[in-house]
Structures are given as structure tokens and as C-alpha cells.
PDB file of C-alpha atoms and ligand atoms in Angstrom:
ATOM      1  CA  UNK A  11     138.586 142.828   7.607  1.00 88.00           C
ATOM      2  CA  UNK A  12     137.930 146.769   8.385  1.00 94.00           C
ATOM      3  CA  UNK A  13     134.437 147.478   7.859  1.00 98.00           C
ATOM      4  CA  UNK A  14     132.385 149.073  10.350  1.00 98.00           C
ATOM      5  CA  UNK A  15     129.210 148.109  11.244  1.00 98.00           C
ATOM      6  CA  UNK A  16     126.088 149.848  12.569  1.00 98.00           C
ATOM      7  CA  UNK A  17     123.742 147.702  14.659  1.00 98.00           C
ATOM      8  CA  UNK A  18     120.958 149.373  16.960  1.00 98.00           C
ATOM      9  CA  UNK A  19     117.475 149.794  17.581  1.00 98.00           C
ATOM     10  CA  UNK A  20     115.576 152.279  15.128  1.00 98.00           C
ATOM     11  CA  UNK A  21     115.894 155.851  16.064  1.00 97.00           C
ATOM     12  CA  UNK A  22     119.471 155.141  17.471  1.00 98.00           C
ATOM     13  CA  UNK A  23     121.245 156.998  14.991  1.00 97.00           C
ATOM     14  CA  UNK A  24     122.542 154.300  12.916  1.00 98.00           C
ATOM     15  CA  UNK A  25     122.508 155.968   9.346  1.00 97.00           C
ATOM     16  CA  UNK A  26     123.376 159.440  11.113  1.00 97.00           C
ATOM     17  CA  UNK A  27     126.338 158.338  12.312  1.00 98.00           C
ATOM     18  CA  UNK A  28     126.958 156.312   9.353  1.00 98.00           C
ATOM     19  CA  UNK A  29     126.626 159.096   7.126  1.00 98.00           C
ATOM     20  CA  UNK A  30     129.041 161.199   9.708  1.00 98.00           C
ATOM     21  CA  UNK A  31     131.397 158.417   9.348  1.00 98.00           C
ATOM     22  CA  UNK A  32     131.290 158.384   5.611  1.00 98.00           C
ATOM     23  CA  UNK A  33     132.682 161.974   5.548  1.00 98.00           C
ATOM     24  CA  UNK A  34     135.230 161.551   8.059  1.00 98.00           C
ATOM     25  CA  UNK A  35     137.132 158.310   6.812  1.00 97.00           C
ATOM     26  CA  UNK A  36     135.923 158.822   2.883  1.00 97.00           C
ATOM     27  CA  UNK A  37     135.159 154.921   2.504  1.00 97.00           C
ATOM     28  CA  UNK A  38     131.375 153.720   1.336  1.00 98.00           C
ATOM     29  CA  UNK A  39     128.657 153.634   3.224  1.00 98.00           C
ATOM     30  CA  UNK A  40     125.818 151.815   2.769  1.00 98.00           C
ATOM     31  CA  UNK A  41     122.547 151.804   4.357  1.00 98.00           C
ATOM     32  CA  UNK A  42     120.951 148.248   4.155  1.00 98.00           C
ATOM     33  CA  UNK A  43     117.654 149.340   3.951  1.00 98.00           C
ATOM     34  CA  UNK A  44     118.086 152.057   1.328  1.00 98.00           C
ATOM     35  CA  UNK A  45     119.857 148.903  -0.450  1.00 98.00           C
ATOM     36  CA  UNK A  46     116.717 146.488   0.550  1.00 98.00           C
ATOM     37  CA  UNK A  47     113.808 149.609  -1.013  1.00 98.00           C
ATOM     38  CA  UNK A  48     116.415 149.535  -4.286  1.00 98.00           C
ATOM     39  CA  UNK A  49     116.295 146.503  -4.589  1.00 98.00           C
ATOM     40  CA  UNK A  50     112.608 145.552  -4.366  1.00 98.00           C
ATOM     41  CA  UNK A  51     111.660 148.737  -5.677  1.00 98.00           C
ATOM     42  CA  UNK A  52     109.325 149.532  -3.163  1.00 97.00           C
ATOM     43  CA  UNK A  53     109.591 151.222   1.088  1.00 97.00           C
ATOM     44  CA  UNK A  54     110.054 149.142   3.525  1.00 98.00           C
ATOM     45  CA  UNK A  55     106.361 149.803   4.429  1.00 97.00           C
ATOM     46  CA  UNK A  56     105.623 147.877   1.418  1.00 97.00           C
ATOM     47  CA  UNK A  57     107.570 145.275   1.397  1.00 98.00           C
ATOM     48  CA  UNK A  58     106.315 144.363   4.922  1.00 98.00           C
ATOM     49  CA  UNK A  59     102.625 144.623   3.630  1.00 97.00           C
ATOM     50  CA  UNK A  60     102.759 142.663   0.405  1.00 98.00           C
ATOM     51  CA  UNK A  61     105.862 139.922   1.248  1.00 98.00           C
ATOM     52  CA  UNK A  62     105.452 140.362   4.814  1.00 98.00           C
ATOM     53  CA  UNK A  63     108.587 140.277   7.523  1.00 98.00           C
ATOM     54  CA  UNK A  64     109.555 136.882   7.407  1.00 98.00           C
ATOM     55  CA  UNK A  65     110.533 138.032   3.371  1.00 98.00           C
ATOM     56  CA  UNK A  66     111.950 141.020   4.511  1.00 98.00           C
ATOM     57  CA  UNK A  67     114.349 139.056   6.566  1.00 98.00           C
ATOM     58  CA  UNK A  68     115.659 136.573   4.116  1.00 98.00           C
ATOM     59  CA  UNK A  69     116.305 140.265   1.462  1.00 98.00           C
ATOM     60  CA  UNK A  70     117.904 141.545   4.678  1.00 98.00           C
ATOM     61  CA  UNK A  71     120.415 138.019   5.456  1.00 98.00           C
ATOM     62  CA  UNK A  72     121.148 137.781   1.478  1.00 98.00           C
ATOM     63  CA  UNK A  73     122.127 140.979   1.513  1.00 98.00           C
ATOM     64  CA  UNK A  74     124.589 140.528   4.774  1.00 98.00           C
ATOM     65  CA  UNK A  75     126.470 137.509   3.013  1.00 98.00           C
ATOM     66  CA  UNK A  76     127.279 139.830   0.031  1.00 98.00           C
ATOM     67  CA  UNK A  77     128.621 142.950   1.931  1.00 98.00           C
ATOM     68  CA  UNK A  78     130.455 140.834   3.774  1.00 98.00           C
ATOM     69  CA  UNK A  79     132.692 140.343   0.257  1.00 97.00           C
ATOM     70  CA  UNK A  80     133.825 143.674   0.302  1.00 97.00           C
ATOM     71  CA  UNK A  81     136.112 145.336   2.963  1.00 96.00           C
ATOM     72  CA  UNK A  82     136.625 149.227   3.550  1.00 96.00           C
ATOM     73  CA  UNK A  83     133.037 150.251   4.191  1.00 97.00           C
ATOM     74  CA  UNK A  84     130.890 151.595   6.491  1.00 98.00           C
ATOM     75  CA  UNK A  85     127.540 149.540   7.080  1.00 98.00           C
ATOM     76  CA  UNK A  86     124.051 150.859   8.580  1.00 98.00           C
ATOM     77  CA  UNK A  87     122.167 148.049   9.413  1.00 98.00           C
ATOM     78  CA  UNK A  88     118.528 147.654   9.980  1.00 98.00           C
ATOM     79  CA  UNK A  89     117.563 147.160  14.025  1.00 98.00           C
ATOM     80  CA  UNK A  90     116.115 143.768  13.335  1.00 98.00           C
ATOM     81  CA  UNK A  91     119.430 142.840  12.086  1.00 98.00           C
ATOM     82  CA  UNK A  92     120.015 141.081  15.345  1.00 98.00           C
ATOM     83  CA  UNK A  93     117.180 138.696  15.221  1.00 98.00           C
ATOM     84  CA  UNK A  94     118.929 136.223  13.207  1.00 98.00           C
ATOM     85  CA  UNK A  95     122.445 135.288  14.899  1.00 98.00           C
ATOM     86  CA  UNK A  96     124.310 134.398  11.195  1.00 98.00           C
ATOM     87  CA  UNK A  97     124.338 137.919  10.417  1.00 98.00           C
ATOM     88  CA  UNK A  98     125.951 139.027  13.431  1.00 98.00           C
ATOM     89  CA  UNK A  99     128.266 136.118  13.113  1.00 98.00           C
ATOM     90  CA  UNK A 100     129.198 137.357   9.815  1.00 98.00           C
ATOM     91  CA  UNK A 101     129.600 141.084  10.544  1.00 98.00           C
ATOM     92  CA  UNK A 102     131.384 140.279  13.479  1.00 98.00           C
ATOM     93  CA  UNK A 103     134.302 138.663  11.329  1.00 97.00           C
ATOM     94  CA  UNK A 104     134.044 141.070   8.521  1.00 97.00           C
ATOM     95  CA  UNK A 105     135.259 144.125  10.796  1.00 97.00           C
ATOM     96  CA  UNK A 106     134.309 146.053  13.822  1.00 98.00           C
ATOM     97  CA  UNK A 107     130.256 145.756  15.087  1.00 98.00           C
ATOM     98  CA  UNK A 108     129.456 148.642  16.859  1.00 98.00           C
ATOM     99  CA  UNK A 109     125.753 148.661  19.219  1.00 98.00           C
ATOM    100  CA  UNK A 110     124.182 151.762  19.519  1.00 98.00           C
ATOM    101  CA  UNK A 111     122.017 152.528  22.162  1.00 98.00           C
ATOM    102  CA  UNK A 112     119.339 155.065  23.715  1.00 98.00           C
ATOM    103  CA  UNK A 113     117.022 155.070  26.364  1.00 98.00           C
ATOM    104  CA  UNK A 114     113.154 154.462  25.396  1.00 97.00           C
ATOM    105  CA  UNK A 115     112.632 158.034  26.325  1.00 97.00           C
ATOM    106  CA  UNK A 116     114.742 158.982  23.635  1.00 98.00           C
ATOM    107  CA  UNK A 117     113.616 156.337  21.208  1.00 98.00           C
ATOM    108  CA  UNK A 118     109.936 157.503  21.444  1.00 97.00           C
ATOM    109  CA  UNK A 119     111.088 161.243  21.054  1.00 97.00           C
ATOM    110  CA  UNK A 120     113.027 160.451  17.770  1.00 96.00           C
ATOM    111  CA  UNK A 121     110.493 158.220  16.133  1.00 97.00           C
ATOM    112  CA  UNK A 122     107.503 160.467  17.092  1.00 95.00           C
ATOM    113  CA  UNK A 123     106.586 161.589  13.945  1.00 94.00           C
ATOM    114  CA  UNK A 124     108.304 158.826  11.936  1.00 94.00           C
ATOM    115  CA  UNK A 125     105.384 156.921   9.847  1.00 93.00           C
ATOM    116  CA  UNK A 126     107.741 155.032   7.518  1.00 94.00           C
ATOM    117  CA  UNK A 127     108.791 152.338  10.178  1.00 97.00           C
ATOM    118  CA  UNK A 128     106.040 149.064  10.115  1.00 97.00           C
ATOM    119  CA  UNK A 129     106.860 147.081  12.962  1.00 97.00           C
ATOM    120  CA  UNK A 130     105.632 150.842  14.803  1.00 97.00           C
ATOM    121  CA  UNK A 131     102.659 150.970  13.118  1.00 95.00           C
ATOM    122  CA  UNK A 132      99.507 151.723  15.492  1.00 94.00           C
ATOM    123  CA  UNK A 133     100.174 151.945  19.225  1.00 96.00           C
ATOM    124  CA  UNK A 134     103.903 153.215  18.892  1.00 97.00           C
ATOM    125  CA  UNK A 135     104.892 153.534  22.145  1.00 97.00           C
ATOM    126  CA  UNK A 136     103.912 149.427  23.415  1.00 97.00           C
ATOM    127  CA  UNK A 137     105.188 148.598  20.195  1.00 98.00           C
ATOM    128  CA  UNK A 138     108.859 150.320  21.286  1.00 98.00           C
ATOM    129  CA  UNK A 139     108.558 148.537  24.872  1.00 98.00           C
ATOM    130  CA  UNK A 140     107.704 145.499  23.434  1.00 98.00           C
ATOM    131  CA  UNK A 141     110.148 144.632  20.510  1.00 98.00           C
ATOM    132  CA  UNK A 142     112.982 146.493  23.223  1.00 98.00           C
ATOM    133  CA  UNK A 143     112.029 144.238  26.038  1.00 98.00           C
ATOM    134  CA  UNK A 144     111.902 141.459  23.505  1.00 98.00           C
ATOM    135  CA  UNK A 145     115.403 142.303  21.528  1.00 98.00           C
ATOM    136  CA  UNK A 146     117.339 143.738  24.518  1.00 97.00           C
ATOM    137  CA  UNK A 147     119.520 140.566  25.112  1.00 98.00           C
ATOM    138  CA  UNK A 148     120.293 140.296  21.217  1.00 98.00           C
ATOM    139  CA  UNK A 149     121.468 143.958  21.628  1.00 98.00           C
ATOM    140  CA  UNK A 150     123.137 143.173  24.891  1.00 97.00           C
ATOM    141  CA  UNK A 151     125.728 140.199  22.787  1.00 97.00           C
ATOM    142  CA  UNK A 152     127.659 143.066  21.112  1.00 98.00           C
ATOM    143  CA  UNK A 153     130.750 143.586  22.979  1.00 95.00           C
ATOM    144  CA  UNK A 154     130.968 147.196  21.765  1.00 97.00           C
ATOM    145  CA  UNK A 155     128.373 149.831  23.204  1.00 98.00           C
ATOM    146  CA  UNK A 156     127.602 153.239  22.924  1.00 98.00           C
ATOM    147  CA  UNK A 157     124.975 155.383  24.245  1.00 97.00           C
ATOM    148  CA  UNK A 158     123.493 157.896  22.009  1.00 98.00           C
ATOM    149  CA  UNK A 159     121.240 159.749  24.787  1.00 97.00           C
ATOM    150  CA  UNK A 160     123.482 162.760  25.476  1.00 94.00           C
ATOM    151  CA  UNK A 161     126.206 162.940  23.300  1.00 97.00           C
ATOM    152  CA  UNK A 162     126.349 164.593  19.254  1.00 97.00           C
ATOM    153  CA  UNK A 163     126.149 162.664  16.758  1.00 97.00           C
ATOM    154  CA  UNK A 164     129.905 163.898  15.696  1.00 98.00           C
ATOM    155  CA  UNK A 165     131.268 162.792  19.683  1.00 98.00           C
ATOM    156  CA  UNK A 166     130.222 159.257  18.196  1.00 98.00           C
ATOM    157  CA  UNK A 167     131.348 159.430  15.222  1.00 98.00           C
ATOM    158  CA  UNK A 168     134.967 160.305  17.037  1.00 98.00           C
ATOM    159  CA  UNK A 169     134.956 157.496  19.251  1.00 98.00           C
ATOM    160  CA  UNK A 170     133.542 154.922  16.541  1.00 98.00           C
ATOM    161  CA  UNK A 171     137.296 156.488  14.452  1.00 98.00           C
ATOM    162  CA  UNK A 172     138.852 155.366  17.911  1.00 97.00           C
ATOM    163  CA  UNK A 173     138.272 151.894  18.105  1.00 96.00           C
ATOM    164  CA  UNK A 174     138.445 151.763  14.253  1.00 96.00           C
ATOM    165  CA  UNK A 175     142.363 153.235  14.227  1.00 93.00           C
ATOM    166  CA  UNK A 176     142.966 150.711  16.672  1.00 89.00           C
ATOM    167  CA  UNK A 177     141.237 147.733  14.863  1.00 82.00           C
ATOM    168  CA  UNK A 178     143.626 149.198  12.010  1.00 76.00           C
ATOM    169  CA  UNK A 179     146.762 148.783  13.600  1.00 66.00           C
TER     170      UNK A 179
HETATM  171  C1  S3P B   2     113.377 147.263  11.606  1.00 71.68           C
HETATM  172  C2  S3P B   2     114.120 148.421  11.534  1.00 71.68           C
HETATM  173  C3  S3P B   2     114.147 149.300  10.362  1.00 71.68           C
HETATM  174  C4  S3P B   2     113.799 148.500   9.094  1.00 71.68           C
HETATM  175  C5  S3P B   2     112.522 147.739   9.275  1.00 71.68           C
HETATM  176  C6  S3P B   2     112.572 146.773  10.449  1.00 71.68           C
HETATM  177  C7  S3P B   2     113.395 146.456  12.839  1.00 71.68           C
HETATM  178  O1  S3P B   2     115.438 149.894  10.212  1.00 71.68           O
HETATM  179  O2  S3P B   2     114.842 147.627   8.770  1.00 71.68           O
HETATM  180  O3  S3P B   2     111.500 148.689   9.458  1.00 71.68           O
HETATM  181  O4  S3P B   2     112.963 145.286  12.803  1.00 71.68           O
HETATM  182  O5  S3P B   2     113.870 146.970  13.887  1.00 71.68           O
HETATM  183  P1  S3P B   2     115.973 151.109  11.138  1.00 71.68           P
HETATM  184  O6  S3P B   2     116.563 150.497  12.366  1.00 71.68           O
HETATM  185  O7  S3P B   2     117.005 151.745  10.285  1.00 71.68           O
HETATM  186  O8  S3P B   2     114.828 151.968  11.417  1.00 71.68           O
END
């Protein structure tokens, strides 16, 4: 299978490079939660506050075991993707799971201003530190890294095509 898949904390870059991607290789992208607020209708924000997470999770797992019919696409996960191990088991037979990281230094500086996120709602910054410290060994499983702290989002892009062409062969 040849998709590529997206997995990292929020405010890695995930739908950046995804979109980046898109462009380079022309195949489809998809953003799973842009798919997820179609779906339902409503922001994430929303969803959280009337269905609440553990609902959020099942939309986000349903949704996992149908992209994985389709091959030839670029996926942008959401970063709590990790929490449940079937979906990584799945994406990590339907093509090639890439881990995007960044420092908390630079997580805090992209999400400053971001209010759409709910798991960062109120204290922001313990809220990063705690979910990281809590998700860092879920992260840690996927054999394919890259950091995001000093490099352009079109340097990633290039070595995401990289290990793609070779996947390819
Ligand atoms: C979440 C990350 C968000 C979104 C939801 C939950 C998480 O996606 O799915 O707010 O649990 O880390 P991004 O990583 O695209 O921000």
C-alpha cells in the first residue's frame, strides 16, 4: 500500500506538510479532522463539548478503517491518533507512517493563539506538558521521525518524497 501518513502532536505541522505534499506528488490528501467537522457538521470544539472525547475517538477510528480502503493518498491525522494502537496498526500496513516532532518550545509558540484546539482549552501551556509527557512513548513507537524545530516546511516535505520513492520501489 503507498499512502502516507501524518501522525504528530498538534502544532507539528501535520496538515502543512500534508498540504505541501499534496502539491508535490498530485495524489489526495485528506485531513481527518476536516473529514471528522464534515461529517458531524460541527468544529471539533463542538463535538468535544456536546459528544465529548471518548465520541470523538470512535468518529476518529471509523474513519481510519475506511481510508485504509483506498491507496495513493496522503493522510493528516489528528495528534490523538496514537492513543488507540488499532489505528496505528492499520496505517502502518496501509503505507508509510511518518512522526513528526517539535520541541515544547516550539509547540507552545505555534499554538499560542490557536483557540480551536479543546484538549488546550484553559491553562495551555500544563495542558501541552501534560498530554506530551503523557503521549510521548505512543509517539516514540513510530519507527520514522522527523523534527520540525528548524527545518521548512518544504525540507520535510523533500525528505517525506525520500522515503516515499523508496517505499515505491
Ligand atoms: C487532538 C488533536 C487535534 C484534534 C483534536 C484532538 C489531540 O488535531 O484531532 O483537537 O488529541 O491531540 P491536530 O493534531 O491536527 O491539532
Amino acid at each position: 500500500m503507498n499512502n502516507i501518513i501524518l501522525i504528530g502532536f498538534m502544532g507539528t505541522g501535520k496538515t502543512t506538510i500534508g498540504k505541501i505534499l499534496h502539491k508535490k506528488l498530485q495524489i489526495p490528501f485528506i485531513d481527518m479532522d476536516s473529514k471528522i467537522i464534515e461529517y458531524t457538521g460541527k468544529p471539533i470544539n463542538k463535538i468535544f463539548e456536546d459528544e465529548g472525547e471518548l465520541y470523538f475517538r470512535k468518529l476518529e477510528r471509523e474513519l481510519t478503517k475506511q481510508l485504509i480502503q483506498q491507496n495513493n493518498q496522503i493522510i493528516s491525522t489528528g495528534g490523538g491518533i496514537v492513543l488507540n494502537q488499532d489505528n496505528i496498526n492499520d496505517f502502518m500496513e496501509s503505507g508509510l507512517v511518518i512522526c513528526l516532532c517539535a520541541s515544547i518550545e516550539t509547540i507552545i509558540k505555534r499554538l499560542k493563539n490557536d483557540e480551536s484546539r479543546p484538549l488546550l482549552l484553559g491553562n495551555k501551556i500544563k495542558k501541552i506538558e501534560d498530554l506530551l509527557n503523557d503521549r510521548e512513548h505512543l509517539y516514540g513507537k513510530i519507527p520514522i521521525k522527523i523534527e520540525t524545530d528548524n527545518i521548512s516546511p518544504q525540507e520535510i516535505a523533500s525528505i517525506i518524497i525520500k522515503h516515499y520513492e523508496q517505499i515505491k520501489r
